[in-house]
Tab-separated table of C-alpha atoms and ligand atoms in Angstrom:
chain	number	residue	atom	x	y	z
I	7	UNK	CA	-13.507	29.042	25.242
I	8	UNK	CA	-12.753	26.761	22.274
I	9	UNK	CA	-16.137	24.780	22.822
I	10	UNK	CA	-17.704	28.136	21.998
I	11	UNK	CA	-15.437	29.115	19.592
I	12	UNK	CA	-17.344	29.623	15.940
I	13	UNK	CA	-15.069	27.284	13.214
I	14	UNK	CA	-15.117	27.572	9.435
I	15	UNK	CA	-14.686	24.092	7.002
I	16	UNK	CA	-12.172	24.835	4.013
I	17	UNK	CA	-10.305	23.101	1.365
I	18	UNK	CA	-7.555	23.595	-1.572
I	19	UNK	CA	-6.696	26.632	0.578
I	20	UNK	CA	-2.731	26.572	-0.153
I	21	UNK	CA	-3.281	29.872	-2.748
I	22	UNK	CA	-3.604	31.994	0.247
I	23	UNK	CA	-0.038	32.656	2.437
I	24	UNK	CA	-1.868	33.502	5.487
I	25	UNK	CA	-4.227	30.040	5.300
I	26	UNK	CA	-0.304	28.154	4.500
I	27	UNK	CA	1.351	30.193	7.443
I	28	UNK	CA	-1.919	29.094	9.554
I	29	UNK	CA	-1.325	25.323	8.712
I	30	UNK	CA	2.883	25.507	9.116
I	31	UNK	CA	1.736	27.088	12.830
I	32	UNK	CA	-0.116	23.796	13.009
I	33	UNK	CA	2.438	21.904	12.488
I	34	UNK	CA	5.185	23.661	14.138
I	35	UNK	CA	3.244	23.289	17.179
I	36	UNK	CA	2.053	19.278	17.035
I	37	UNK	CA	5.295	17.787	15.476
I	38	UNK	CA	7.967	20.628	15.798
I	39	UNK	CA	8.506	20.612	12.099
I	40	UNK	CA	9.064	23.833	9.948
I	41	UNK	CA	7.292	23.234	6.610
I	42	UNK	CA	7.580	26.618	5.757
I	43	UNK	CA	11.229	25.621	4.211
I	44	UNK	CA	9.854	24.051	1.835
I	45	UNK	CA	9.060	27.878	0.578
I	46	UNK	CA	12.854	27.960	-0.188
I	47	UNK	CA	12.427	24.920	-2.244
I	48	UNK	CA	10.129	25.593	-4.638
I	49	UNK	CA	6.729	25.323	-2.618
I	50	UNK	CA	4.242	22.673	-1.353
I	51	UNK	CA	3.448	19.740	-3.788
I	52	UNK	CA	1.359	21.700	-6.270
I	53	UNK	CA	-1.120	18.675	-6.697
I	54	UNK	CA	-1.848	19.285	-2.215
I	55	UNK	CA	-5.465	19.887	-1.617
I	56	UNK	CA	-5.652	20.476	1.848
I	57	UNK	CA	-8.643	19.931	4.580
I	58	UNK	CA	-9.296	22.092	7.263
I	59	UNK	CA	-11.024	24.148	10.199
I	60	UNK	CA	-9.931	27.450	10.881
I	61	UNK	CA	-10.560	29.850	13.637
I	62	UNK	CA	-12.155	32.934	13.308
I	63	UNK	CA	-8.674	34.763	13.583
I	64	UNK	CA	-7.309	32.372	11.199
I	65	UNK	CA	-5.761	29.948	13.231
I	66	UNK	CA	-5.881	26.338	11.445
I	67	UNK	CA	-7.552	24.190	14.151
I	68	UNK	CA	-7.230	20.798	12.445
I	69	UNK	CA	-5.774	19.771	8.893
I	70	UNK	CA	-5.357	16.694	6.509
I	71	UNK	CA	-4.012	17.200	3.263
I	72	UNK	CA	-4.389	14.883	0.074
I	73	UNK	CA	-1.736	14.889	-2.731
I	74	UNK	CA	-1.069	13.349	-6.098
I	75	UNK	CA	1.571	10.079	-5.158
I	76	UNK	CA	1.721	7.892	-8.223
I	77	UNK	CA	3.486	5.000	-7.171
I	78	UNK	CA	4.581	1.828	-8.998
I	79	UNK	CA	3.718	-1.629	-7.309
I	80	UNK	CA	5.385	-4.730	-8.672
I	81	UNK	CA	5.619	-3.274	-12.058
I	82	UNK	CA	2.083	-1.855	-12.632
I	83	UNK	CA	1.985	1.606	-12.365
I	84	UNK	CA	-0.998	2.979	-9.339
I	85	UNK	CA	-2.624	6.032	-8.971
I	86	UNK	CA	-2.474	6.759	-5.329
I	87	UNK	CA	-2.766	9.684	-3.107
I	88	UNK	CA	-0.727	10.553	-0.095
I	89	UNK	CA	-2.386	11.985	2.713
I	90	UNK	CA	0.030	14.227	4.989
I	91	UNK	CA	-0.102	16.774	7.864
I	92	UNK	CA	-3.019	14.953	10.077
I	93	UNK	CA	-3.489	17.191	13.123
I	94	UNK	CA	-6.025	18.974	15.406
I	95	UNK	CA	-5.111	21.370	18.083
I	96	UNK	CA	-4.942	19.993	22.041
I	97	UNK	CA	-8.205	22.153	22.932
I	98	UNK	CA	-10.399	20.922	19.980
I	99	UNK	CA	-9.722	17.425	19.804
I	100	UNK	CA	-12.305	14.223	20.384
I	101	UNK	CA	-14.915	16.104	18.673
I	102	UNK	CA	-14.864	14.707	15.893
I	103	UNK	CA	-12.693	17.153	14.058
I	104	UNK	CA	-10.511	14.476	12.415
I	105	UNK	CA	-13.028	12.329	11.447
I	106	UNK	CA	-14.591	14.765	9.594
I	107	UNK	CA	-11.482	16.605	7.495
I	108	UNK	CA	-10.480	12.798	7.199
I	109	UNK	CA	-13.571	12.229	5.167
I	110	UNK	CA	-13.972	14.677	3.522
I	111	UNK	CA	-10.429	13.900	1.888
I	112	UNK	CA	-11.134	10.392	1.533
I	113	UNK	CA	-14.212	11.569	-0.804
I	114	UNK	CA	-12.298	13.952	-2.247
I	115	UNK	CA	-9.664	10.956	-3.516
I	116	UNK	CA	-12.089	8.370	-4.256
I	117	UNK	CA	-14.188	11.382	-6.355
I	118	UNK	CA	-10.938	12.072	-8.390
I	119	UNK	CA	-10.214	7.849	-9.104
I	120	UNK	CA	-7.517	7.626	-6.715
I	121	UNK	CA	-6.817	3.915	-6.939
I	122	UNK	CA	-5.164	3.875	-3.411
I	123	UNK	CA	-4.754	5.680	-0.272
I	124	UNK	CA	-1.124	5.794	1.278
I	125	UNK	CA	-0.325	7.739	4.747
I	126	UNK	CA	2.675	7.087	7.457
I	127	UNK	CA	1.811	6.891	10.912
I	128	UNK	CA	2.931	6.008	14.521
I	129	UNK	CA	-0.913	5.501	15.468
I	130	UNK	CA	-2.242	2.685	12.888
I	131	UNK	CA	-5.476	2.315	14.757
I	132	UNK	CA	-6.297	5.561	13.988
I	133	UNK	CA	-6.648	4.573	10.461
I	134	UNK	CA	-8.071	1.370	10.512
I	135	UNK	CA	-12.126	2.152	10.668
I	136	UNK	CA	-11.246	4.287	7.392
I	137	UNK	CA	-10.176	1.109	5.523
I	138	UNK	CA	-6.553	0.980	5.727
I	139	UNK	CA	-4.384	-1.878	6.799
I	140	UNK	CA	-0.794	-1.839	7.744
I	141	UNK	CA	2.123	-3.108	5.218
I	142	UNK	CA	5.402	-3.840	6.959
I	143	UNK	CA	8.470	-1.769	5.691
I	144	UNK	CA	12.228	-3.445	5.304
I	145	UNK	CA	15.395	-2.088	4.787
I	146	UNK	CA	17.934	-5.081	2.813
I	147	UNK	CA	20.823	-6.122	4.263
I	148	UNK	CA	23.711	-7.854	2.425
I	149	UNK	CA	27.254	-8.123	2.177
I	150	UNK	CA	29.267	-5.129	0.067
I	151	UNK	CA	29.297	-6.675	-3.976
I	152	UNK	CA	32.343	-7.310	-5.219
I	153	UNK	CA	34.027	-5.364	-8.683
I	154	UNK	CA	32.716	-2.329	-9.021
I	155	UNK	CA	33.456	-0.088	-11.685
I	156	UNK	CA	34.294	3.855	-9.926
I	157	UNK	CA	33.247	6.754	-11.699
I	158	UNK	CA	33.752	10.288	-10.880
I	159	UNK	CA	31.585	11.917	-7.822
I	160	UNK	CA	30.439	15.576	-6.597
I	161	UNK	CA	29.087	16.319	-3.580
I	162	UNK	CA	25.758	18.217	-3.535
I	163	UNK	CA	24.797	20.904	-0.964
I	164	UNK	CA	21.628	22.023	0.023
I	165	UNK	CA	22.456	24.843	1.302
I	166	UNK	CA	23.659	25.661	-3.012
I	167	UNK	CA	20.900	26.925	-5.058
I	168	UNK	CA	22.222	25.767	-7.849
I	169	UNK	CA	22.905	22.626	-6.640
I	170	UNK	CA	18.989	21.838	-5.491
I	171	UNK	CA	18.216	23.131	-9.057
I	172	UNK	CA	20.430	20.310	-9.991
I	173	UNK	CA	18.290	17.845	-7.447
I	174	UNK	CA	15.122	19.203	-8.518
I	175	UNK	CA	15.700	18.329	-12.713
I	176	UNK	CA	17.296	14.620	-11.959
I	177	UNK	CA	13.839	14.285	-9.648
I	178	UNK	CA	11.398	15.381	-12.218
I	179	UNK	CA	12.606	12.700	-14.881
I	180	UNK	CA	13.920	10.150	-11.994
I	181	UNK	CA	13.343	6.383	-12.878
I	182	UNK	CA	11.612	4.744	-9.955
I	183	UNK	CA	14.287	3.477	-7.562
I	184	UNK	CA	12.407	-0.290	-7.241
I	185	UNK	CA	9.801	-1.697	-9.222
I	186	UNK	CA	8.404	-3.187	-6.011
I	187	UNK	CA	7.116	-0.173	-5.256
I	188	UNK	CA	8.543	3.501	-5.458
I	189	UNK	CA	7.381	6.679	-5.506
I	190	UNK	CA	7.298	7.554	-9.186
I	191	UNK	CA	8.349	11.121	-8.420
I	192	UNK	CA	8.000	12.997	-4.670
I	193	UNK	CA	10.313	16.337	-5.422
I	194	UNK	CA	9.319	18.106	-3.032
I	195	UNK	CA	9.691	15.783	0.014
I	196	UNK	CA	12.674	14.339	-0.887
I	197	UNK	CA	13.967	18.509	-1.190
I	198	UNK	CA	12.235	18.826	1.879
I	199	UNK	CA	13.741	15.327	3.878
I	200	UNK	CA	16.836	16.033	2.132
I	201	UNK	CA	17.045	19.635	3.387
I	202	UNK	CA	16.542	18.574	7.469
I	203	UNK	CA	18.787	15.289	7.555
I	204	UNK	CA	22.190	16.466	8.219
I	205	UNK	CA	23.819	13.267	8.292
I	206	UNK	CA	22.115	12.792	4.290
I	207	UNK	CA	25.001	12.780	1.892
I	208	UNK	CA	24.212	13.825	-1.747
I	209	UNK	CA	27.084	12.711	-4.213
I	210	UNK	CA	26.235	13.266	-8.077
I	211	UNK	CA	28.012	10.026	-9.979
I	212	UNK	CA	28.794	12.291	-13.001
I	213	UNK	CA	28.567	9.968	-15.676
I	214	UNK	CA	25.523	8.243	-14.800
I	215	UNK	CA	24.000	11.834	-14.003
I	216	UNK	CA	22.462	9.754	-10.559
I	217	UNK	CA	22.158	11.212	-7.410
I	218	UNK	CA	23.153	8.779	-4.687
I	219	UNK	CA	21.583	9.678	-1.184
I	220	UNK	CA	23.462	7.656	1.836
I	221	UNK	CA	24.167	7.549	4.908
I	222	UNK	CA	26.079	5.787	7.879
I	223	UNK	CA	23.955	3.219	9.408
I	224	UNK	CA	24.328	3.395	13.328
I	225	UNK	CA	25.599	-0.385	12.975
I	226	UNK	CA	28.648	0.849	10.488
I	227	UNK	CA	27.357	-0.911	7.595
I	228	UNK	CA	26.908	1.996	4.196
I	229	UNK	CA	23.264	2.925	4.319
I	230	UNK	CA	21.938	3.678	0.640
I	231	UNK	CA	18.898	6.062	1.416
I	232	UNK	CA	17.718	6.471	-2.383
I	233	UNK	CA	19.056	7.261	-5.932
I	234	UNK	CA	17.539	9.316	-8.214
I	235	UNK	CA	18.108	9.930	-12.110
I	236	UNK	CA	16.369	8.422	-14.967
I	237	UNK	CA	19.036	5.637	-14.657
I	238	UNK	CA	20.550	3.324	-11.679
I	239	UNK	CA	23.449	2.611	-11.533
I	240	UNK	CA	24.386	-0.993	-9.978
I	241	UNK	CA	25.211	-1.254	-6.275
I	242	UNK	CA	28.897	-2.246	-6.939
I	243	UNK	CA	29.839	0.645	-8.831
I	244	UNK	CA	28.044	3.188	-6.474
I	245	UNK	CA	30.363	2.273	-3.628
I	246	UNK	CA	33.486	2.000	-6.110
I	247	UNK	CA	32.941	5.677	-6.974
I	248	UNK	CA	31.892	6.909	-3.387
I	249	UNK	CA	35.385	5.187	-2.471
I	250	UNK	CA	33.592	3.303	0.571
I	251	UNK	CA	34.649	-0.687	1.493
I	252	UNK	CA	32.082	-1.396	3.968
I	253	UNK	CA	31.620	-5.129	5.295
I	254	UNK	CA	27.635	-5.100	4.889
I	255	UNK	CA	25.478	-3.048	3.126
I	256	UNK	CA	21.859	-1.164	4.357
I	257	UNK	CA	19.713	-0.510	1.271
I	258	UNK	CA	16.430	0.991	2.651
I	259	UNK	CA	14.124	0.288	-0.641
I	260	UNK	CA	13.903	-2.798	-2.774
I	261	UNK	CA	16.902	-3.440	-4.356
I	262	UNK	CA	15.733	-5.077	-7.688
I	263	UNK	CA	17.699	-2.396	-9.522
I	264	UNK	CA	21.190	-2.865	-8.014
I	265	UNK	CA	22.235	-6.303	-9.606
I	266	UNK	CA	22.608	-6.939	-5.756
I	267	UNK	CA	21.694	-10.062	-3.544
I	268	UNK	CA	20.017	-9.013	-0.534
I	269	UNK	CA	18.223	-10.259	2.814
I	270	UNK	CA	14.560	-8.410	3.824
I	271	UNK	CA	14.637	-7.433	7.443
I	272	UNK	CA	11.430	-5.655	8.846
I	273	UNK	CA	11.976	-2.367	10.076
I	274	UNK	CA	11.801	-1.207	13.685
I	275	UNK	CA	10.379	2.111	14.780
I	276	UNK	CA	7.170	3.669	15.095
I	277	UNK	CA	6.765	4.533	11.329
I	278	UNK	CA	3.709	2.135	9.888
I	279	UNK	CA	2.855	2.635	6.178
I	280	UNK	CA	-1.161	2.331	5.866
I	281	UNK	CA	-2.486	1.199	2.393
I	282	UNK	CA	-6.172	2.063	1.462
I	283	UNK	CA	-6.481	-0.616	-1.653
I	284	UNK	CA	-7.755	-2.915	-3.496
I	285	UNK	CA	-5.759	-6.809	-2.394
I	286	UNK	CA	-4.337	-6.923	-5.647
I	287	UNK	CA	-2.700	-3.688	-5.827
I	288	UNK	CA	-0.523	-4.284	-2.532
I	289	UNK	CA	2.735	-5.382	-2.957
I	290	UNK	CA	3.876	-9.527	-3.356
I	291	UNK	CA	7.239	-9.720	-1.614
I	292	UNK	CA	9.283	-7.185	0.775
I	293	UNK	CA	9.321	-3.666	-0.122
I	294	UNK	CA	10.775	-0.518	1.680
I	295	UNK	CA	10.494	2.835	1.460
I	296	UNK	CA	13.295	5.457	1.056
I	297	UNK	CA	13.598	7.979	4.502
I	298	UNK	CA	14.109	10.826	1.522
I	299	UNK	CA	10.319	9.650	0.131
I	300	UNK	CA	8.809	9.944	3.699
I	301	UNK	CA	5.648	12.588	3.906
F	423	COA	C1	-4.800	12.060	16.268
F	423	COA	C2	-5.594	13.364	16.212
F	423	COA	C3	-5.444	13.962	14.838
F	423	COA	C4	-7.075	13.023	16.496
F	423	COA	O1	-7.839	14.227	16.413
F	423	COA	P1	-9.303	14.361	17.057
F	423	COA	O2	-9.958	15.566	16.484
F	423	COA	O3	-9.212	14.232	18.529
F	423	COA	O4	-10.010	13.075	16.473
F	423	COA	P2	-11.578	12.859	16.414
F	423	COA	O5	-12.244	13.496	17.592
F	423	COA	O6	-12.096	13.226	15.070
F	423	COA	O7	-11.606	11.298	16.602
F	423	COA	C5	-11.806	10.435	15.542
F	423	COA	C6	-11.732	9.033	16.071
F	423	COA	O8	-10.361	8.666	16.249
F	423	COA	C7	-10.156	8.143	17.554
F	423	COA	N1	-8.807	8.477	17.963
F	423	COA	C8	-8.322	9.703	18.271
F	423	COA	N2	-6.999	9.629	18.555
F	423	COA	C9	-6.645	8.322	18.420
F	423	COA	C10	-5.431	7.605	18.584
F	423	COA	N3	-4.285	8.213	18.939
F	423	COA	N4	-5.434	6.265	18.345
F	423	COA	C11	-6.569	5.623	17.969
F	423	COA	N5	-7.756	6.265	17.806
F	423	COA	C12	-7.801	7.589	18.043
F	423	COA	C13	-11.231	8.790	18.394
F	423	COA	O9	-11.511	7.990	19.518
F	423	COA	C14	-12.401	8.858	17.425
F	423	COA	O10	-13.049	7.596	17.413
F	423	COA	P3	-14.643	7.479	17.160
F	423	COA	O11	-14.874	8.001	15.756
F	423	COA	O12	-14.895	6.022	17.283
F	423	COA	O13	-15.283	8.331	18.204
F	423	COA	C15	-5.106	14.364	17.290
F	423	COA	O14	-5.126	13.737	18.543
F	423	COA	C16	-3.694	14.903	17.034
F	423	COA	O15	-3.512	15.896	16.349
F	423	COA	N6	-2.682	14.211	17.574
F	423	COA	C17	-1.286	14.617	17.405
F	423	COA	C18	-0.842	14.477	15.962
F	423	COA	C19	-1.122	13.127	15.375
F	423	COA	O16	-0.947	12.084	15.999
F	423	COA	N7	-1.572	13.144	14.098
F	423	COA	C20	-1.829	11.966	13.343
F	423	COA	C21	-0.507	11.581	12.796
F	423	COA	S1	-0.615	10.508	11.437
């Protein structure tokens, strides 16, 4: 009976590969996602501290995990956590399982300084009594820029070792891809996003040493996902080397970077960014948030 059943509270378990396996089961089973790939890729963000009840035979019953997201937000740079893998078992929830792991990570960021609180949800309610609010995504639309300057252009693979070892350098010293607000680094779930979208494309522009992720939109127009190296390269001369003429353009972060004019339209879906700050630390105008940075 799982009203009987005896649980045990622990945290910053990830050291142990049976308490990891327990949490991937977790997860496997509420969203049908496979973190254990990320095993492949180098591991779980090594700043995760995880929350969570487990089972006397080591099943994890109900999990949030906190990790290190430094962010910049129009220009200032923030010290913000992500929170990631919310979830409680069927048989154990409206107890008050959530609540509690979602405290006890909340005082486990504000205890380390954490200036913010960021975490992506289709159930913003949820998170509202914990002091977050929502803050609309975009994706920028605008026509294709004229005189571009191509370069020359390797594909990456995923499947290459060698070529996520590539990935994995350009993201460690990656200049944020919008001032706006970006991610300031997120290695290991853009390896991770990058690794499950098969209709990503990864093209290296060789002499800017920039990865440019993109992606048909379903409309036709060129979707630009992301771009990461410690230097962007301008919107007209990404689509000059990638060869592409499209009529409009999808960009799905700020585009302050691209020397590109470019209209905000809010995003559809069920994806809602929540934002545990202070007013003055959210963002002033129309931001987005690359599909590669998603956690
Ligand atoms: C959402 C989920 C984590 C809640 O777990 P739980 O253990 O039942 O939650 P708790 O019992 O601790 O409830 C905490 C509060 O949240 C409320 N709540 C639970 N699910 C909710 C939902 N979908 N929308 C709004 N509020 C909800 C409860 O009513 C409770 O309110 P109270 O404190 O006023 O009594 C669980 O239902 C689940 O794993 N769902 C599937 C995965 C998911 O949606 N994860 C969150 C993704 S970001």
């Amino acid at each position: 009976m799982p009203g009987r059943t005896r649980l045990t509270f622990r945290q910053d378990y990830f050291g142990g590969t049976a308490a990891w396996l327990a949490l991937a089961a977790l997860l496997e089973d509420t969203f049908g996602i496979d973190v254990t790939i990320l095993d492949r890729l180098g591991g779980p963000d090594p700043s995760s501290v995880p929350f969570a009840f487990f089972d006397a035979a080591g099943a994890c019953i109900a999990n949030i995990t906190a990790f290190s997201l430094p962010l910049v937000v129009d220009g200032v740079f923030v010290r913000a956590a992500g929170l990631q893998s919310g979830a409680v078992r069927p048989d154990f929830r409206g107890r008050g399982l959530y609540r509690a792991v979602m405290q006890a990570a909340l005082d486990h960021c504000d205890g380390e300084g954490f200036e913010a609180v960021v975490l992506l949800t289709d159930t913003p309610e949820l998170y509202r009594r914990y002091g977050f609010c929502p803050m609309a995504l975009h994706r920028f639309v605008g026509p294709m820029p004229a005189q571009g300057k191509a370069g020359p252009v390797r594909r990456l693979d995923m499947a290459s070792e060698a070529d996520v070892t590539v990935l994995a350098r350009l993201l460690e010293g990656r200049r944020p891809v919008s001032d706006r607000f970006a991610p300031l680094r997120q290695k290991e779930m853009f390896l991770f996003n990058a690794a499950l979208d098969t209709e990503l494309r990864l093209d290296l522009m060789e002499e800017d040493n920039a990865v440019i992720a993109w992606r048909r939109e379903e409309d036709g127009s060129f979707g630009l996902v992301d771009i990461v190296g410690a230097h962007i390269p301008r919107l007209a001369d990404i689509l000059a080397s990638l060869r592409v003429t499209p009529s409009h353009v999808t960009v799905h972060f700020a585009p302050d970077h691209l020397g590109w004019e470019a209209r905000a339209v809010p995003q559809t879906g069920d994806l809602v960014l929540m934002l545990r700050a202070a007013e003055d630390l959210r963002p002033a105008l129309p931001f987005g948030l690359p599909p590669t940075a998603e956690f």
